[in-house]
Amino acid sequence: NINEINKYTGVLDPLNLKAIKNDLRKKDLLERADNYLMATGKFAYLLYKEEIERAMKTTGLSGFQLLDLHDFPGQGSAIVGLLDAFWDDKGIVEPGLFRQFAAPLVPLANFPKAVYLNNEQFQAIVQIANFTDNVLNNETVKWKISSDTIIIGEGILKMENVNIGNDNFAGDIKCPLLKINKASECNLELEIKDHSNSWNFWVYPENIEINTGDVIYTKNLETAEKALKNGQKVLFNPDPARLNGLEGKFVSVFWSPVHFPEQAGTMGILCDPKHNAFKYFPTDMHSNWQWFDLCKKSVAVDITEINDVTPIVINIDNFARNANLASVFEVNIENGKLIFCSMDLSDNLAERPVARQLLYSLLKYMNSDAFSPTRKIPANDLHKIMK
């Protein structure tokens, strides 16, 4: 949070934060700083939640310890906290949401995946971690699955005893998803006494037709260039192994990238959920679990040398490098219009519903009047990102 610079009114000078701000300004990325903060922070929060809940579900757990909840300005600047170096809120997540999974009484849900087709049934095993000083008797656990304002399913699980510890299982949730007829982000909420917890998951239609329409969909650069010369629309989706860039990951930085320079390079994605490219692919502005497979099967390419493109999916680099990275962008080339995507959208789509859904959404966008890139680059610029 480079706005933290203004808090230093005494003898300390935040040279680290000033250096980051100056580097962003030099690379024409300063206007993204606030969005970088929010997207990386919310992604870090999701990873905190996943890791802490996995610990809370482990039989015999006697507690957990976090290295820190606030930024540590020493040791190469460890900007890893949901709070800043002054222990102040960064505005990333409300304290109440963090308390959902870091509290004496925590309802937990065990479910195998975050993405479903609407012909499937959502199933979860409900577990209660009770680290209060009392055994709870004759309790009820309320559950509800919803999407927007629509309730998909709800119910009550009864528990005779909730013993101290976490080996308390309330029962199973089973909920058909046939009510959902369009790509949707859903929410599971559990509540016991006045303690609640919640998780997002995604549901896509089973039957969608991948129709390229007027779009040339190709992995081949030569084919893409020929089509662009002919004034056609091209979705260029090369094999990630043939691209220069950083290997796709779904983790954030550990401690400081200055002290640990060999770790995973990026810190999640940044996008505009209202962009027409995502009309059939619901998303937040930051990495969430439906992006896991796409990020793992991708390369984040450096678009610094072809900067005159409009990124649709930005990959946020760590502050020690601040490269201008993207995995999806749109641009005019020659006489045609292009969307470049470095996420694998072609391999084994029958087993990868997220890739299939993003491909569907991008093609729908490209075959609509909304697809109208405003910037133009020479065709040779595409060669710069290829091996």
Coordinates of C-alpha atoms in Angstrom, one line a residue:
N1 CA 0.0 0.0 0.0
I2 CA 2.0 3.0 -1.2
N3 CA -0.4 5.3 0.5
E4 CA 1.2 4.2 3.7
I5 CA 4.1 6.5 2.8
N6 CA 2.1 9.5 4.2
K7 CA 1.9 7.9 7.7
Y8 CA 5.7 8.3 8.2
T9 CA 5.8 11.7 9.9
G10 CA 8.6 11.1 12.4
V11 CA 12.3 10.1 12.0
L12 CA 11.7 7.0 9.8
D13 CA 11.8 7.4 6.1
P14 CA 10.0 4.6 4.1
L15 CA 12.6 4.4 1.4
N16 CA 11.4 0.9 0.5
L17 CA 7.8 2.1 -0.3
K18 CA 9.1 5.2 -2.1
A19 CA 11.4 3.0 -4.3
I20 CA 8.4 0.8 -5.2
K21 CA 6.3 3.9 -6.0
N22 CA 9.0 5.4 -8.2
D23 CA 9.5 2.1 -10.0
L24 CA 5.8 1.9 -10.8
R25 CA 5.8 5.5 -12.0
K26 CA 8.8 4.9 -14.2
K27 CA 7.1 1.9 -15.8
D28 CA 3.7 3.7 -16.2
L29 CA 2.0 1.4 -13.8
L30 CA 1.4 3.7 -10.9
E31 CA -2.3 4.1 -11.7
R32 CA -2.7 0.4 -11.0
A33 CA -1.2 0.6 -7.5
D34 CA -4.5 0.7 -5.6
N35 CA -6.0 -2.2 -7.7
Y36 CA -2.7 -4.2 -7.3
L37 CA -3.1 -3.8 -3.5
M38 CA -6.7 -4.9 -3.5
A39 CA -6.3 -7.8 -5.9
T40 CA -3.2 -9.2 -4.2
G41 CA -4.6 -8.7 -0.8
K42 CA -7.9 -10.5 -1.5
F43 CA -6.0 -13.3 -3.1
A44 CA -3.7 -13.6 0.0
Y45 CA -6.8 -13.6 2.2
L46 CA -8.3 -16.6 0.2
L47 CA -5.0 -18.5 0.6
Y48 CA -4.9 -17.7 4.4
K49 CA -8.5 -19.0 4.6
E50 CA -7.7 -22.2 2.8
E51 CA -4.6 -23.0 4.7
I52 CA -6.0 -22.2 8.1
E53 CA -9.2 -24.2 7.4
R54 CA -7.1 -27.2 6.3
A55 CA -5.3 -27.0 9.7
M56 CA -8.6 -26.6 11.5
K57 CA -10.0 -29.8 9.9
T58 CA -7.0 -31.9 11.0
T59 CA -7.8 -34.2 13.8
G60 CA -5.5 -33.6 16.8
L61 CA -4.8 -30.0 16.0
S62 CA -3.7 -28.1 19.0
G63 CA -3.5 -24.7 17.4
F64 CA -1.9 -22.7 14.6
Q65 CA 0.6 -19.9 14.4
L66 CA 0.9 -17.2 11.8
L67 CA 4.3 -15.6 11.1
D68 CA 2.6 -12.3 11.0
L69 CA -0.6 -10.5 10.2
H70 CA 1.0 -7.2 9.4
D71 CA 3.7 -6.0 7.0
F72 CA 7.3 -6.3 8.3
P73 CA 9.4 -3.5 6.8
G74 CA 12.7 -5.2 7.6
Q75 CA 14.4 -8.2 5.9
G76 CA 14.0 -6.9 2.4
S77 CA 10.5 -5.6 3.0
A78 CA 8.0 -8.5 3.8
I79 CA 4.8 -6.9 2.6
V80 CA 2.7 -10.0 3.4
G81 CA 0.2 -8.6 5.9
L82 CA -3.5 -8.0 5.7
L83 CA -2.6 -5.1 8.1
D84 CA 0.1 -2.5 7.4
A85 CA 3.3 -1.9 9.4
F86 CA 1.3 0.3 11.8
W87 CA -1.2 -2.6 12.4
D88 CA -3.8 -0.6 10.6
D89 CA -6.4 -2.1 8.3
K90 CA -5.5 -2.0 4.5
G91 CA -9.2 -2.2 3.6
I92 CA -8.7 -5.6 2.0
V93 CA -11.1 -7.7 4.1
E94 CA -13.4 -7.0 7.0
P95 CA -12.2 -8.4 10.4
G96 CA -15.5 -10.3 10.7
L97 CA -14.7 -12.3 7.6
F98 CA -11.3 -13.3 8.9
R99 CA -13.0 -14.3 12.2
Q100 CA -15.2 -16.7 10.3
F101 CA -12.3 -19.2 10.2
A102 CA -10.0 -17.9 13.0
A103 CA -12.2 -18.1 16.1
P104 CA -13.0 -20.4 19.0
L105 CA -16.0 -21.9 17.2
V106 CA -15.7 -22.5 13.4
P107 CA -18.1 -24.3 11.0
L108 CA -16.1 -26.0 8.3
A109 CA -17.1 -27.6 4.9
N110 CA -15.3 -30.4 3.2
F111 CA -16.0 -30.5 -0.5
P112 CA -13.9 -31.9 -3.3
K113 CA -13.8 -29.1 -5.8
A114 CA -14.8 -25.5 -6.5
V115 CA -16.2 -25.9 -10.0
Y116 CA -19.3 -27.9 -11.1
L117 CA -21.5 -28.5 -14.1
N118 CA -25.2 -28.0 -13.5
N119 CA -26.0 -31.7 -14.0
E120 CA -23.9 -32.5 -10.9
Q121 CA -24.8 -32.5 -7.3
F122 CA -23.0 -30.3 -4.8
Q123 CA -21.9 -32.4 -1.8
A124 CA -20.1 -31.4 1.4
I125 CA -19.3 -32.9 4.8
V126 CA -19.9 -30.4 7.6
Q127 CA -17.4 -30.3 10.5
I128 CA -17.3 -28.1 13.6
A129 CA -14.1 -27.0 15.3
N130 CA -14.9 -26.2 18.9
F131 CA -12.1 -24.6 20.8
T132 CA -14.3 -22.9 23.4
D133 CA -14.2 -24.1 27.0
N134 CA -17.6 -25.8 26.7
V135 CA -19.1 -28.9 25.2
L136 CA -22.1 -27.7 23.2
N137 CA -25.3 -29.7 23.4
N138 CA -28.3 -30.0 21.1
E139 CA -27.1 -27.6 18.5
T140 CA -28.2 -27.0 15.0
V141 CA -26.2 -26.1 11.9
K142 CA -28.0 -24.2 9.3
W143 CA -26.8 -24.4 5.7
K144 CA -27.8 -22.4 2.6
I145 CA -26.6 -22.4 -1.0
S146 CA -27.4 -19.3 -3.0
S147 CA -26.5 -17.5 -6.2
D148 CA -27.2 -13.8 -6.3
T149 CA -30.6 -13.6 -4.6
I150 CA -31.7 -17.1 -5.6
I151 CA -31.7 -19.8 -2.9
I152 CA -30.6 -23.1 -4.6
G153 CA -31.0 -25.2 -1.4
E154 CA -31.0 -25.0 2.4
G155 CA -31.4 -27.2 5.4
I156 CA -30.6 -27.9 9.0
L157 CA -28.2 -30.5 10.5
K158 CA -28.8 -31.5 14.2
M159 CA -25.9 -32.2 16.6
E160 CA -26.4 -33.9 19.9
N161 CA -22.9 -33.0 21.2
V162 CA -20.2 -30.7 19.9
N163 CA -17.2 -31.7 21.9
I164 CA -14.1 -29.7 22.5
G165 CA -11.7 -30.2 19.6
N166 CA -12.4 -30.5 15.9
D167 CA -13.5 -34.2 15.5
N168 CA -17.1 -33.1 15.3
F169 CA -19.1 -34.1 12.2
A170 CA -22.6 -32.7 11.7
G171 CA -23.6 -34.6 8.6
D172 CA -23.7 -34.2 4.8
I173 CA -25.1 -31.6 2.5
K174 CA -26.5 -32.7 -0.9
C175 CA -27.9 -30.2 -3.3
P176 CA -28.7 -30.7 -7.0
L177 CA -27.6 -27.8 -9.2
L178 CA -30.1 -28.2 -12.0
K179 CA -31.8 -24.9 -11.1
I180 CA -28.7 -23.1 -12.3
N181 CA -29.0 -22.6 -16.1
K182 CA -26.2 -20.1 -16.7
A183 CA -22.6 -19.7 -15.6
S184 CA -22.9 -18.6 -11.9
E185 CA -20.9 -17.9 -8.8
C186 CA -22.6 -19.6 -5.9
N187 CA -22.1 -19.4 -2.1
L188 CA -22.4 -22.0 0.6
E189 CA -23.0 -20.6 4.1
L190 CA -22.9 -22.5 7.4
E191 CA -24.1 -21.1 10.7
I192 CA -23.9 -22.5 14.3
K193 CA -25.1 -20.4 17.2
D194 CA -23.9 -16.9 16.1
H195 CA -20.8 -18.2 14.2
S196 CA -21.0 -18.4 10.4
N197 CA -18.6 -19.3 7.6
S198 CA -18.9 -19.3 3.8
W199 CA -17.3 -20.4 0.6
N200 CA -17.7 -19.6 -3.1
F201 CA -18.0 -22.2 -5.8
W202 CA -18.8 -22.0 -9.5
V203 CA -21.4 -23.8 -11.7
Y204 CA -21.4 -23.9 -15.5
P205 CA -24.0 -25.2 -17.9
E206 CA -23.4 -28.8 -19.0
N207 CA -24.6 -28.1 -22.5
I208 CA -22.8 -25.3 -24.3
E209 CA -21.7 -25.2 -27.9
I210 CA -18.3 -23.9 -28.7
N211 CA -19.0 -21.9 -31.9
T212 CA -16.1 -20.0 -33.4
G213 CA -18.4 -18.0 -35.7
D214 CA -16.3 -15.5 -37.6
V215 CA -13.3 -16.0 -35.4
I216 CA -10.2 -17.9 -36.4
Y217 CA -9.2 -19.9 -33.3
T218 CA -5.6 -21.1 -33.6
K219 CA -2.4 -22.1 -31.7
N220 CA -0.3 -21.4 -34.8
L221 CA 1.4 -18.0 -35.2
E222 CA 1.7 -18.2 -39.0
T223 CA -2.0 -19.0 -39.3
A224 CA -2.9 -16.1 -37.0
E225 CA -0.7 -13.6 -39.0
K226 CA -2.3 -14.7 -42.3
A227 CA -5.8 -14.3 -41.0
L228 CA -5.0 -10.9 -39.5
K229 CA -3.6 -9.7 -42.9
N230 CA -6.9 -10.8 -44.4
G231 CA -8.8 -8.6 -42.0
Q232 CA -10.2 -11.5 -39.9
K233 CA -10.8 -11.8 -36.1
V234 CA -8.3 -14.1 -34.4
L235 CA -8.2 -15.8 -31.0
F236 CA -4.5 -16.7 -30.8
N237 CA -4.0 -19.4 -28.1
P238 CA -0.5 -20.8 -28.5
D239 CA 0.9 -23.7 -26.4
P240 CA 2.2 -22.1 -23.2
A241 CA 5.4 -24.1 -23.7
R242 CA 6.2 -22.0 -26.7
L243 CA 5.9 -18.6 -24.9
N244 CA 8.5 -16.5 -23.2
G245 CA 7.4 -15.6 -19.7
L246 CA 6.8 -16.7 -16.1
E247 CA 5.3 -20.1 -15.4
G248 CA 1.7 -19.8 -14.3
K249 CA 1.2 -20.3 -10.6
F250 CA -1.6 -20.0 -8.0
V251 CA 0.3 -18.8 -5.0
S252 CA 1.4 -15.4 -3.7
V253 CA 4.9 -14.4 -2.6
F254 CA 6.4 -15.9 0.6
W255 CA 8.0 -13.3 2.9
S256 CA 10.1 -11.0 0.8
P257 CA 10.8 -11.5 -2.9
V258 CA 14.1 -9.6 -2.3
H259 CA 15.3 -12.4 0.1
F260 CA 13.7 -15.2 -1.8
P261 CA 14.1 -14.2 -5.5
E262 CA 13.6 -17.7 -6.9
Q263 CA 10.0 -18.2 -5.7
A264 CA 6.9 -18.0 -7.8
G265 CA 6.9 -14.7 -9.7
T266 CA 3.3 -13.5 -9.8
M267 CA 0.8 -12.6 -7.1
G268 CA -2.5 -13.4 -8.8
I269 CA -4.5 -11.8 -11.5
L270 CA -6.3 -8.4 -11.9
C271 CA -9.2 -8.0 -14.3
D272 CA -12.4 -6.0 -14.8
P273 CA -15.4 -8.3 -14.0
K274 CA -17.6 -6.0 -16.1
H275 CA -15.6 -6.5 -19.2
N276 CA -17.7 -8.1 -22.0
A277 CA -15.1 -10.8 -22.3
F278 CA -16.4 -12.2 -19.0
K279 CA -20.1 -11.9 -19.8
Y280 CA -20.4 -15.7 -19.7
F281 CA -17.5 -16.2 -17.2
P282 CA -18.4 -14.7 -13.8
T283 CA -15.3 -13.5 -11.9
D284 CA -14.1 -11.2 -9.3
M285 CA -11.4 -8.6 -10.0
H286 CA -8.8 -10.9 -8.3
S287 CA -7.7 -14.5 -8.4
N288 CA -10.3 -17.0 -7.0
W289 CA -10.6 -20.7 -7.1
Q290 CA -12.1 -21.0 -10.6
W291 CA -8.9 -19.6 -12.0
F292 CA -6.7 -22.3 -10.5
D293 CA -6.5 -24.7 -13.5
L294 CA -6.2 -21.8 -15.9
C295 CA -3.3 -20.2 -14.0
K296 CA -1.5 -23.5 -13.6
K297 CA -1.7 -24.2 -17.4
S298 CA -0.5 -20.8 -18.5
V299 CA 2.4 -18.4 -18.9
A300 CA 2.5 -14.8 -17.8
V301 CA 4.0 -12.9 -20.7
D302 CA 5.8 -9.6 -20.4
I303 CA 4.1 -7.0 -22.6
T304 CA 6.5 -4.2 -21.8
E305 CA 7.9 -4.1 -25.3
I306 CA 4.4 -4.4 -26.9
N307 CA 2.8 -2.1 -24.4
D308 CA 0.3 -0.7 -26.8
V309 CA -2.3 -3.4 -26.1
T310 CA -5.3 -3.6 -23.9
P311 CA -4.8 -6.3 -21.2
I312 CA -7.9 -8.2 -20.2
V313 CA -6.2 -10.5 -17.6
I314 CA -3.2 -8.8 -15.9
N315 CA -0.8 -10.9 -13.9
I316 CA 0.5 -8.9 -11.0
D317 CA 4.2 -9.1 -10.5
N318 CA 6.0 -8.9 -7.2
F319 CA 7.3 -5.4 -6.1
A320 CA 10.9 -6.4 -6.6
R321 CA 10.5 -6.6 -10.3
N322 CA 7.2 -4.9 -11.3
A323 CA 7.1 -6.3 -14.8
N324 CA 4.1 -5.5 -16.9
L325 CA 2.6 -9.0 -17.3
A326 CA -0.6 -10.3 -18.9
S327 CA -2.1 -13.6 -20.0
V328 CA -5.0 -12.2 -22.1
F329 CA -5.0 -9.0 -24.2
E330 CA -6.8 -7.5 -27.2
V331 CA -5.3 -5.4 -30.0
N332 CA -5.6 -4.5 -33.7
I333 CA -2.9 -6.1 -36.0
E334 CA -2.6 -5.5 -39.7
N335 CA -6.2 -5.4 -41.0
G336 CA -7.6 -7.7 -38.3
K337 CA -8.5 -7.9 -34.6
L338 CA -6.8 -10.2 -32.1
I339 CA -7.3 -11.6 -28.7
F340 CA -4.2 -13.3 -27.3
C341 CA -4.5 -15.9 -24.5
S342 CA -1.6 -17.7 -22.9
M343 CA -3.9 -19.9 -20.8
D344 CA -4.5 -23.3 -22.3
L345 CA -8.1 -23.3 -23.7
S346 CA -7.8 -26.4 -26.0
D347 CA -6.5 -29.4 -24.1
N348 CA -8.9 -31.9 -22.6
L349 CA -11.9 -29.6 -22.4
A350 CA -14.2 -32.5 -21.4
E351 CA -12.3 -32.6 -18.1
R352 CA -11.7 -28.9 -17.8
P353 CA -15.0 -27.0 -17.5
V354 CA -13.4 -23.7 -16.6
A355 CA -11.2 -23.6 -19.7
R356 CA -14.2 -24.6 -21.8
Q357 CA -16.3 -21.8 -20.2
L358 CA -13.7 -19.1 -20.7
L359 CA -13.2 -20.2 -24.3
Y360 CA -17.0 -19.9 -24.8
S361 CA -17.1 -16.5 -23.2
L362 CA -14.2 -15.1 -25.3
L363 CA -15.7 -16.4 -28.5
K364 CA -19.1 -14.9 -27.7
Y365 CA -17.4 -11.6 -27.0
M366 CA -15.4 -11.7 -30.2
N367 CA -18.5 -12.4 -32.3
S368 CA -20.3 -9.5 -30.8
D369 CA -20.3 -5.8 -31.7
A370 CA -18.6 -5.1 -28.3
F371 CA -15.3 -6.5 -29.6
S372 CA -13.5 -3.4 -30.9
P373 CA -9.9 -3.1 -29.8
T374 CA -8.7 0.5 -29.7
R375 CA -4.9 0.0 -30.0
K376 CA -2.7 -1.3 -32.8
I377 CA 0.7 -3.0 -32.9
P378 CA 2.8 -4.3 -35.8
A379 CA 2.6 -8.0 -36.5
N380 CA 6.2 -8.5 -35.6
D381 CA 5.5 -7.7 -32.0
L382 CA 3.8 -11.1 -31.5
H383 CA 7.2 -12.7 -32.3
K384 CA 8.7 -11.0 -29.2
I385 CA 6.6 -13.2 -26.8
M386 CA 7.3 -16.4 -28.7
K387 CA 10.2 -18.7 -28.1

